[in-house]
Coordinates of C-alpha atoms and ligand atoms in Angstrom, one line a residue:
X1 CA 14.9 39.8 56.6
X2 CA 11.6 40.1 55.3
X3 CA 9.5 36.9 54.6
X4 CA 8.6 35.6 51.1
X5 CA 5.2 35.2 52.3
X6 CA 5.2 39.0 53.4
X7 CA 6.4 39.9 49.6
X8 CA 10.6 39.4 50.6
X9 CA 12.6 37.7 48.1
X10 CA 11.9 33.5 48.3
X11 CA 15.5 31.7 49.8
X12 CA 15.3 29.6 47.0
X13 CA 15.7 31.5 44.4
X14 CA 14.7 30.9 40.3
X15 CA 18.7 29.7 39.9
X16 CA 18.6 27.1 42.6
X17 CA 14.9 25.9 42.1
X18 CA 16.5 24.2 39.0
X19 CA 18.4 22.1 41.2
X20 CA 16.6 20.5 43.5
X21 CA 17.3 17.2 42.7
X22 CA 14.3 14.5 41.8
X23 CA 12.9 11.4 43.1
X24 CA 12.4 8.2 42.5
X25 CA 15.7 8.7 40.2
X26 CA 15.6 7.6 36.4
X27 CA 18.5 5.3 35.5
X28 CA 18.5 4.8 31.7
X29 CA 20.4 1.8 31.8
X30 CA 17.2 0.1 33.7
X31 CA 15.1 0.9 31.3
X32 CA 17.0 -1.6 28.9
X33 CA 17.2 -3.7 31.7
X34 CA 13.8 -3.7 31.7
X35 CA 13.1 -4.0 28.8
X36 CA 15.4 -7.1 28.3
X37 CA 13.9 -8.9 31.3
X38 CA 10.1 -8.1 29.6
X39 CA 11.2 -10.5 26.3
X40 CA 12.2 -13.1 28.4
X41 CA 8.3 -13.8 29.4
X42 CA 10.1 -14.6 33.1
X43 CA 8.3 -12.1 35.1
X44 CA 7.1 -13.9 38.4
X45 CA 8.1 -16.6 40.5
X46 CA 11.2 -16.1 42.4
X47 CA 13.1 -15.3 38.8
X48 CA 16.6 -14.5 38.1
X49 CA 16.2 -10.9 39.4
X50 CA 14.1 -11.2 42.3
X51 CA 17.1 -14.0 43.5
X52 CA 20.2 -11.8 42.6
X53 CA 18.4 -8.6 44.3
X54 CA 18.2 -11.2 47.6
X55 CA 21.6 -12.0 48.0
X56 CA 22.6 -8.5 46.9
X57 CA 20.5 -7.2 49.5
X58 CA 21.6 -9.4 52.1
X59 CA 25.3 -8.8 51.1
X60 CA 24.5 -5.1 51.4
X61 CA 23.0 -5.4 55.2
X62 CA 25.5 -8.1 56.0
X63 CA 22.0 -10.7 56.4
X64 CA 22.3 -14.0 55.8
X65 CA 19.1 -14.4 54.2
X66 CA 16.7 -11.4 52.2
X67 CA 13.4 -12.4 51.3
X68 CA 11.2 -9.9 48.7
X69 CA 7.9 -9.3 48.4
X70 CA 5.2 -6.8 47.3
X71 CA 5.4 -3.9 50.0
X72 CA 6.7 -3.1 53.2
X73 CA 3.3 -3.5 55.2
X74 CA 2.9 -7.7 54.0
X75 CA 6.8 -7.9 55.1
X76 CA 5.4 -6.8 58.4
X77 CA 2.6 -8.8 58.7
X78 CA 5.1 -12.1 57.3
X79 CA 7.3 -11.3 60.1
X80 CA 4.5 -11.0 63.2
X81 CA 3.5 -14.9 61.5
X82 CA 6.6 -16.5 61.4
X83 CA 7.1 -15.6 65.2
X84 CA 3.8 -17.0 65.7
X85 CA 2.1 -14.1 67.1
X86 CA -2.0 -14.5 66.1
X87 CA -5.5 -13.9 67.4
X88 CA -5.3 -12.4 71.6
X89 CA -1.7 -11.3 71.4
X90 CA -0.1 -8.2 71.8
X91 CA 2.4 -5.9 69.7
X92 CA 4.0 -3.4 71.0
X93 CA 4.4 -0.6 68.2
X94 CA 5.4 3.3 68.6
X95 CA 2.8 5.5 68.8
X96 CA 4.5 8.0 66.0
X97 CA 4.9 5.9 63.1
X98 CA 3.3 5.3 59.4
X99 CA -0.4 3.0 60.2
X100 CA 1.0 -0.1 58.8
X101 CA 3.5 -0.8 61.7
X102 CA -0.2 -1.5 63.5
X103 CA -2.2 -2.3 61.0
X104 CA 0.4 -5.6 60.1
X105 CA -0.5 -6.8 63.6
X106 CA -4.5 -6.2 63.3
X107 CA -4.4 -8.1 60.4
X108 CA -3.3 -10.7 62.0
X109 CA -5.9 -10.6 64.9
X110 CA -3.7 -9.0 67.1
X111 CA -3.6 -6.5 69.2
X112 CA -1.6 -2.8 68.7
X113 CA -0.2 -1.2 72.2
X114 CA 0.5 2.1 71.4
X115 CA 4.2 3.1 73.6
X116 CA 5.4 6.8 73.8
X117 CA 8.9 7.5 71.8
X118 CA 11.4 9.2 73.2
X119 CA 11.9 13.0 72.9
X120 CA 15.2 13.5 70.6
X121 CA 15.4 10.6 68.9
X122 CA 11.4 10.2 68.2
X123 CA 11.8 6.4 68.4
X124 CA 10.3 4.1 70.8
X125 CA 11.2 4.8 74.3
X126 CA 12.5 1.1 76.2
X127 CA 11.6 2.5 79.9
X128 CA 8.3 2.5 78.3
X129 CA 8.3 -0.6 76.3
X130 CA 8.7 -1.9 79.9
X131 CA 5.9 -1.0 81.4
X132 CA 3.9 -1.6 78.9
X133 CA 4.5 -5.8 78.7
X134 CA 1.5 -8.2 79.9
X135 CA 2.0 -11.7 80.0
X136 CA 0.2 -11.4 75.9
X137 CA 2.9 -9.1 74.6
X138 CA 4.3 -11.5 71.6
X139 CA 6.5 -8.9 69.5
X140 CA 8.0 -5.6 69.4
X141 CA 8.0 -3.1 66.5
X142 CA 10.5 -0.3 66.8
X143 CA 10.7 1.9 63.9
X144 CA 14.1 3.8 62.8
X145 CA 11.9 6.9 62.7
X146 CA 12.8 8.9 59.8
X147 CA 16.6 7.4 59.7
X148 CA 17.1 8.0 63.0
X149 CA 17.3 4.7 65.1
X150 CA 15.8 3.1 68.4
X151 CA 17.8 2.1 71.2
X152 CA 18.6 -1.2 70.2
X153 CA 21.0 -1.6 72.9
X154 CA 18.4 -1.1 75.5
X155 CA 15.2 -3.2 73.2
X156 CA 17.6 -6.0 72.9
X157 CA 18.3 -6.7 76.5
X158 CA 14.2 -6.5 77.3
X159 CA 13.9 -9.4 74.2
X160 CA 16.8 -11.0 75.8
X161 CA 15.0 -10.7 79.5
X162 CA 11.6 -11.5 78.6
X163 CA 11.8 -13.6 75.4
X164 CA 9.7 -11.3 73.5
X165 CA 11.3 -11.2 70.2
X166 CA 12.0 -7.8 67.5
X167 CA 11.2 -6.7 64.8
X168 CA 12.7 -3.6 63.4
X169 CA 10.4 -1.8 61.0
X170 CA 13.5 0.5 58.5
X171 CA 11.1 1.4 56.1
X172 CA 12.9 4.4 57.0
X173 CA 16.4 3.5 57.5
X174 CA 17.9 2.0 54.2
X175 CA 22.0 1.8 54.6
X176 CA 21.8 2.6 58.3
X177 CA 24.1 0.9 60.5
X178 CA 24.1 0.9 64.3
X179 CA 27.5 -0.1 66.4
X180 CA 28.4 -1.7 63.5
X181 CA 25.5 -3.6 62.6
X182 CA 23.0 -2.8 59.8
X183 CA 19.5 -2.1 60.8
X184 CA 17.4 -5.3 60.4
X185 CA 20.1 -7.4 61.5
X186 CA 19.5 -6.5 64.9
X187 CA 16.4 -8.1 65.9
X188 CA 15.1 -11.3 64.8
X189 CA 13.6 -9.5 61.5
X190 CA 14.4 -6.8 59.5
X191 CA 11.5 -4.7 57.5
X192 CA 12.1 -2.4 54.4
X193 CA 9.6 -1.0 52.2
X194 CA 10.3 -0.3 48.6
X195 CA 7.6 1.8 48.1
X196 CA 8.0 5.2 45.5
X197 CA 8.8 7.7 48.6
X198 CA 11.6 5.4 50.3
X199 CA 15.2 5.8 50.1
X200 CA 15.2 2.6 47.8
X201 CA 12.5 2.4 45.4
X202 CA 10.8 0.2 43.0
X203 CA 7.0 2.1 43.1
X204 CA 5.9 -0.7 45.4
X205 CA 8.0 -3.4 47.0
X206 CA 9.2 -4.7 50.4
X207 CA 11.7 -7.5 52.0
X208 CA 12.7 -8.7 55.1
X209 CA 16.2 -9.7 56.3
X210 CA 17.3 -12.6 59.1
X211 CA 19.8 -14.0 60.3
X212 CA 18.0 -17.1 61.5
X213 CA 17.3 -20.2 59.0
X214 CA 13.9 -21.6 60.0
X215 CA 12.2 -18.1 59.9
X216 CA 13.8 -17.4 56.3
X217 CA 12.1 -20.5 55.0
X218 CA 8.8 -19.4 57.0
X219 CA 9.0 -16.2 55.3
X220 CA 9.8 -17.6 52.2
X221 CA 6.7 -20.4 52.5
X222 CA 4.1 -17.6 54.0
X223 CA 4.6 -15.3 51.1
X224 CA 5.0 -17.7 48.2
X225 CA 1.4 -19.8 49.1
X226 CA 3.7 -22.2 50.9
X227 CA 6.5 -23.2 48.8
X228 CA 9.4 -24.2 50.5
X229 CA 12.8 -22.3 49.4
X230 CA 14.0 -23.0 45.8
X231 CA 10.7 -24.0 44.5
X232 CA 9.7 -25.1 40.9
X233 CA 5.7 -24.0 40.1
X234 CA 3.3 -27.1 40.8
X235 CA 5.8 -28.9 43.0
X236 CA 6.0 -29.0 46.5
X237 CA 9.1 -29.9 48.5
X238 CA 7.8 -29.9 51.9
X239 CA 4.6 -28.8 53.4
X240 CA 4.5 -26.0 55.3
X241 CA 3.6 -26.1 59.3
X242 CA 0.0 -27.3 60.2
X243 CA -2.1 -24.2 60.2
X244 CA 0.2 -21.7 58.4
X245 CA -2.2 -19.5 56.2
X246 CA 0.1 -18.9 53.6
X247 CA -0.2 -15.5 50.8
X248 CA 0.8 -14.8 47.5
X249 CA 2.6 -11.5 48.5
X250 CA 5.3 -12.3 45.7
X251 CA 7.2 -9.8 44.2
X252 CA 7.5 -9.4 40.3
X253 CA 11.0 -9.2 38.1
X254 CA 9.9 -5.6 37.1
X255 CA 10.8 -4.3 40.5
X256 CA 13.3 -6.8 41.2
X257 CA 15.4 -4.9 38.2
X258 CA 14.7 -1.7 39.6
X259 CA 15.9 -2.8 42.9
X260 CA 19.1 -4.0 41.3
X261 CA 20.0 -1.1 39.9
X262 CA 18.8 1.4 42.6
X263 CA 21.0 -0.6 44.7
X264 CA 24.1 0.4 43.9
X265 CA 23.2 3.9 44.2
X266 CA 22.4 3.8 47.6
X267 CA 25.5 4.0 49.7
X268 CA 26.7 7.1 47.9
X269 CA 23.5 8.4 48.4
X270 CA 22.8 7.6 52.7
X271 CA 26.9 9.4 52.5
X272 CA 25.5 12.6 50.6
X273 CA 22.4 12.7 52.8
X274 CA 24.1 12.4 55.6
X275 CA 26.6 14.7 55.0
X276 CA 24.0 17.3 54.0
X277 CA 22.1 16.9 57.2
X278 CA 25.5 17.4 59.4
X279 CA 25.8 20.6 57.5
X280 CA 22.4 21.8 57.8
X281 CA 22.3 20.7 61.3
X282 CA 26.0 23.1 61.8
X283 CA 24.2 26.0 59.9
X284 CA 21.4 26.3 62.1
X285 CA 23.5 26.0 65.1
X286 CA 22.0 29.1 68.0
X287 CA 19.1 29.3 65.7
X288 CA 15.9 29.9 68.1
X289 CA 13.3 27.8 68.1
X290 CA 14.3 25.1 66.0
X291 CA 16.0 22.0 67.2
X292 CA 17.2 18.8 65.4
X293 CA 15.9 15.1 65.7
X294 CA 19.0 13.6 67.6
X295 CA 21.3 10.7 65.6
X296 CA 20.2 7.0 66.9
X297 CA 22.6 6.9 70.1
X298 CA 24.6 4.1 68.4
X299 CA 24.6 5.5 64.8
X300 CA 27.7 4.6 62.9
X301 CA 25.7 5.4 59.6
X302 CA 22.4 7.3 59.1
X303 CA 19.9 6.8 56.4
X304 CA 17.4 9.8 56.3
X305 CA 14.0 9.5 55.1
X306 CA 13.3 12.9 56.2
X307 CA 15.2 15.4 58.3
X308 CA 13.0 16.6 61.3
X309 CA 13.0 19.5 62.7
X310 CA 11.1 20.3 66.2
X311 CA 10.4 23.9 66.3
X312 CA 8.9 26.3 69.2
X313 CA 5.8 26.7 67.4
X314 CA 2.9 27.6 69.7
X315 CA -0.5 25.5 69.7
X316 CA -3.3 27.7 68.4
X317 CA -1.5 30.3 68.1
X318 CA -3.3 31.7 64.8
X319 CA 0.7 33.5 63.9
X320 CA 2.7 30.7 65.1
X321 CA 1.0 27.6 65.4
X322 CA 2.8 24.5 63.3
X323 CA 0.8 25.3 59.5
X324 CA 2.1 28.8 59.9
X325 CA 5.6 27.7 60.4
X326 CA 5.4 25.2 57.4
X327 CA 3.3 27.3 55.3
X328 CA 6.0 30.1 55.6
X329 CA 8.8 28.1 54.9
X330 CA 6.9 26.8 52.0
X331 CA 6.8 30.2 50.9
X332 CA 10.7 30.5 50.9
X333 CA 10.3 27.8 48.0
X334 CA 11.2 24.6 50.5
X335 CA 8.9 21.5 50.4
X336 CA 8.3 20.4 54.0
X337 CA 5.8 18.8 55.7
X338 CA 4.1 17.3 59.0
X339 CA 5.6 14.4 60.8
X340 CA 3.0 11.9 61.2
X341 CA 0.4 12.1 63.7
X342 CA -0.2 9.8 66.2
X343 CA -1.3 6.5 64.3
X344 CA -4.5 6.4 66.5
X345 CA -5.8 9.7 65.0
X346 CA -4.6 9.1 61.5
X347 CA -7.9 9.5 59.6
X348 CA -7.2 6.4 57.7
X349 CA -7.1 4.5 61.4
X350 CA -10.2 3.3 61.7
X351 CA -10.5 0.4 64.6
X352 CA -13.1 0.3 67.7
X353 CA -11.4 1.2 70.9
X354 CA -11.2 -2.6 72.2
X355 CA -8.6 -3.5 68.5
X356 CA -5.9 -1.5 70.1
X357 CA -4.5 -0.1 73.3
X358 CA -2.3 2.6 74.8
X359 CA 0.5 1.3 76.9
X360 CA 0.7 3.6 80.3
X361 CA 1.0 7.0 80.0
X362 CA -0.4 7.2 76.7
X363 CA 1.8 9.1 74.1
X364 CA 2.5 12.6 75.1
X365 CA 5.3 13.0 72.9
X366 CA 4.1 11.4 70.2
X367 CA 1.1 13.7 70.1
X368 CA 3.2 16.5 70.6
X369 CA 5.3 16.6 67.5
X370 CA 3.1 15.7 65.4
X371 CA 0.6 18.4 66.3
X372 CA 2.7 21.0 67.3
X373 CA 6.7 20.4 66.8
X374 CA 7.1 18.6 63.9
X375 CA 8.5 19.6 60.4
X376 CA 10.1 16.9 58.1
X377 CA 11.9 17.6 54.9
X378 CA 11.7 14.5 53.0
X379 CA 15.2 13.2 51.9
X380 CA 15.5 14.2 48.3
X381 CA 16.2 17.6 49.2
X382 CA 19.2 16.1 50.8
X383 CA 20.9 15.1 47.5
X384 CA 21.5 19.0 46.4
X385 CA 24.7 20.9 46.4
X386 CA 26.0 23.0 48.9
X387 CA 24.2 26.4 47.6
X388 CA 20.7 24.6 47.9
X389 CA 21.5 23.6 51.9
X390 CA 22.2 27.2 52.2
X391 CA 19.1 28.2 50.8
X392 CA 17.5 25.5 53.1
X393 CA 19.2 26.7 55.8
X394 CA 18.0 30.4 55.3
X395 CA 14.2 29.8 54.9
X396 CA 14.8 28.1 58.2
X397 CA 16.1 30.7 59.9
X398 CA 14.2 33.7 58.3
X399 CA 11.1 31.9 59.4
X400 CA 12.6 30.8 62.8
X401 CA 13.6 34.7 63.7
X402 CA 10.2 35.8 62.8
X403 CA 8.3 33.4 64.3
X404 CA 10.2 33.9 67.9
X405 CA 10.4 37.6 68.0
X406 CA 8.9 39.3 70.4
Ligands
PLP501 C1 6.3 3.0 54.2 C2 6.3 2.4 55.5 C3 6.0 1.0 55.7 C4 5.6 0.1 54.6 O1 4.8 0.7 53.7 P1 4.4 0.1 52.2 O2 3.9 1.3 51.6 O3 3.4 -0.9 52.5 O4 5.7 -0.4 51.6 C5 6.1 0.5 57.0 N1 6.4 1.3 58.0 C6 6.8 2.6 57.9 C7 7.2 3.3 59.1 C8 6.7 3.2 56.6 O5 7.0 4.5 56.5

């Protein structure tokens, strides 16, 4: 079939253009919601929203504790503090992820190790978690790479061995749920991000879950300038722990309502993605050149950020090199994109040589899909009908004969 880009008719055609479906979603009931909450003058300070989003938050990962606040790279940086990791220590953190799984240790004076992930499942690898551990290593950051999950069988054991705890970055991986657990439940902290391009979305916004008591009221105190749990404004109940620097990284009722209501969406919408994906995934089935990002080994539920595809595109290849594959299935009217690169190179990634380090081995793989393999679809295309994964399906595969012909 002749490309769109060489004149052929686009996969998605006029018809089907009109459905691709939107995102962030627009929920008129939340704009009275909103608009309700903004007479009540009650914007701020751990309000009547920001509390019912917690527990309904924790209730929906089956946490016992949720606590809010203004984006998904603070709730990172919150976490690293209330294990106590600081100036001279180490985090290990995946070399294929978004900067701020780094950049929340930097902050902190600590020191990024970059680890490899692992071919299918782009996640950290453990074997190589392993060898990258020094007697400074203080945390570990997997991240639930696009939906798909790290081996948290295998990352828990290591924490169990060596004491180091986790901390499981699903900025990613709303609603996903692995062996029966919920991502962020897993570890000893749970990330999310509520910013505009996740999954669940309030423009900007972040929590973290726990299971554990004493680091729910350390989160609590290091993002709300040190007030302990169920605080009233000028009155403290306890101080926090000598030394704590404590923030203001609270979040506001505006997004809190958002959050409410986008929350109940969420489950039907991690079913429809996933069963989108499965279908896609069937479809281009014997396809050449194009493989899958493999499931989380343990995935009893999958929330997709993006779906990523690794395809045999061929580095400096002026024809077949990775733009040219995304450019062309651009042209068949789907939206995809790059993976990330490796954080190290990200233009916006900025440090001297001696602020981070590259566990052994560097990361090979890491480099390699996001320079060469790597094509994402971002997750709202997962919401259409049947008839728009078709045309998905097709751009993929027109593309993927062309490209691999002789
Ligand atoms: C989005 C994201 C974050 C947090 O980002 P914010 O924009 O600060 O909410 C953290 N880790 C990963 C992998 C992300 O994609």
């Amino acid at each position: 079939m002749k490309l769109a880009q060489d004149g052929g008719t686009k996969a998605l055609t006029p018809r089907l253009e009109k459905t691709v479906p939107m995102w962030p979603p627009v929920i008129p009931a939340t704009a009275r919601h909103l608009a309700d909450m903004y007479k009540t003058r009650e914007w701020s300070f751990n309000g009547p929203n920001e509390k019912a989003f917690s527990k309904a938050f924790a209730d929906y990962t089956g946490a016992s504790h949720c606590v809010p606040m203004v984006n998904g790279t603070v709730t990172l940086e919150c976490a690293l503090a209330a294990l106590g990791v600081g100036r001279g220590d180490e985090v290990i953190v995946p070399g294929l992820t978004w900067l701020a799984t780094a950049m929340a240790a930097s902050y902190l004076g600590a020191t990024p190790v970059f680890v490899d992930v692992e071919a299918d499942t782009l996640c950290l690898d453990p074997i190589k978690v392993r060898e990258a551990i020094t007697p400074k290593t203080k945390a570990i950051i997997p991240v639930h790479l696009y939906g798909s999950m790290a081996d948290m069988d295998e990352l828990m054991k290591i924490s169990k061995q060596t004491g180091i705890p986790v901390i499981e970055d699903c900025a990613h991986a709303h609603g996903g749920v692995w062996n029966g657990k919920a991502v962020g439940t897993i570890g000893s902290i749970g990330s999310f991000s509520f910013q505009q391009s996740k999954t669940l979305s309030s423009g900007e916004g972040g929590a973290c879950v726990t299971m554990d008591p004493e680091l729910n009221s350390k989160l609590f105190q290091l993002k709300h300038i040190g007030y302990d749990l169920n605080p009233i404004q000028g009155r403290a109940w306890q101080q926090p722990q000598a030394g704590l620097i404590c923030h203001n990284y609270r979040i506001t009722e505006f997004e809190s309502v958002v959050l409410l209501d986008s929350l109940r969406l969420l489950k039907n919408q991690t079913k429809r993605r996933e069963k989108n994906a499965k279908y896609l995934a069937n479809k281009l089935k014997g396809v050449p050149g194009v493989r899958i990002q493999s499931r989380g080994r343990r995935a009893d539920v999958q929330g997709f950020y993006c779906m990523v595809f690794l395809v045999d595109a061929v580095e400096k290849d002026p024809v077949r090199n990775l733009d040219a594959w995304i450019k062309a299935i651009n042209a068949e009217g789907i939206g995809v994109g790059k993976t990330y690169g490796p954080v190290y190179t990200h233009s916006l990634f900025n440090l001297p040589k001696k602020a981070y380090r590259m566990g052994p081995g560097g990361c090979p793989v890491s480099e390699k899909v996001g320079n060469v393999t790597g094509i994402t679809l971002y997750h709202k295309w997962l919401l259409g009908d049947t008839k728009l994964m078709d045309a998905i399906a097709l751009a993929f595969k027109k593309v993927a004969y062309a490209m691999t012909a002789q």
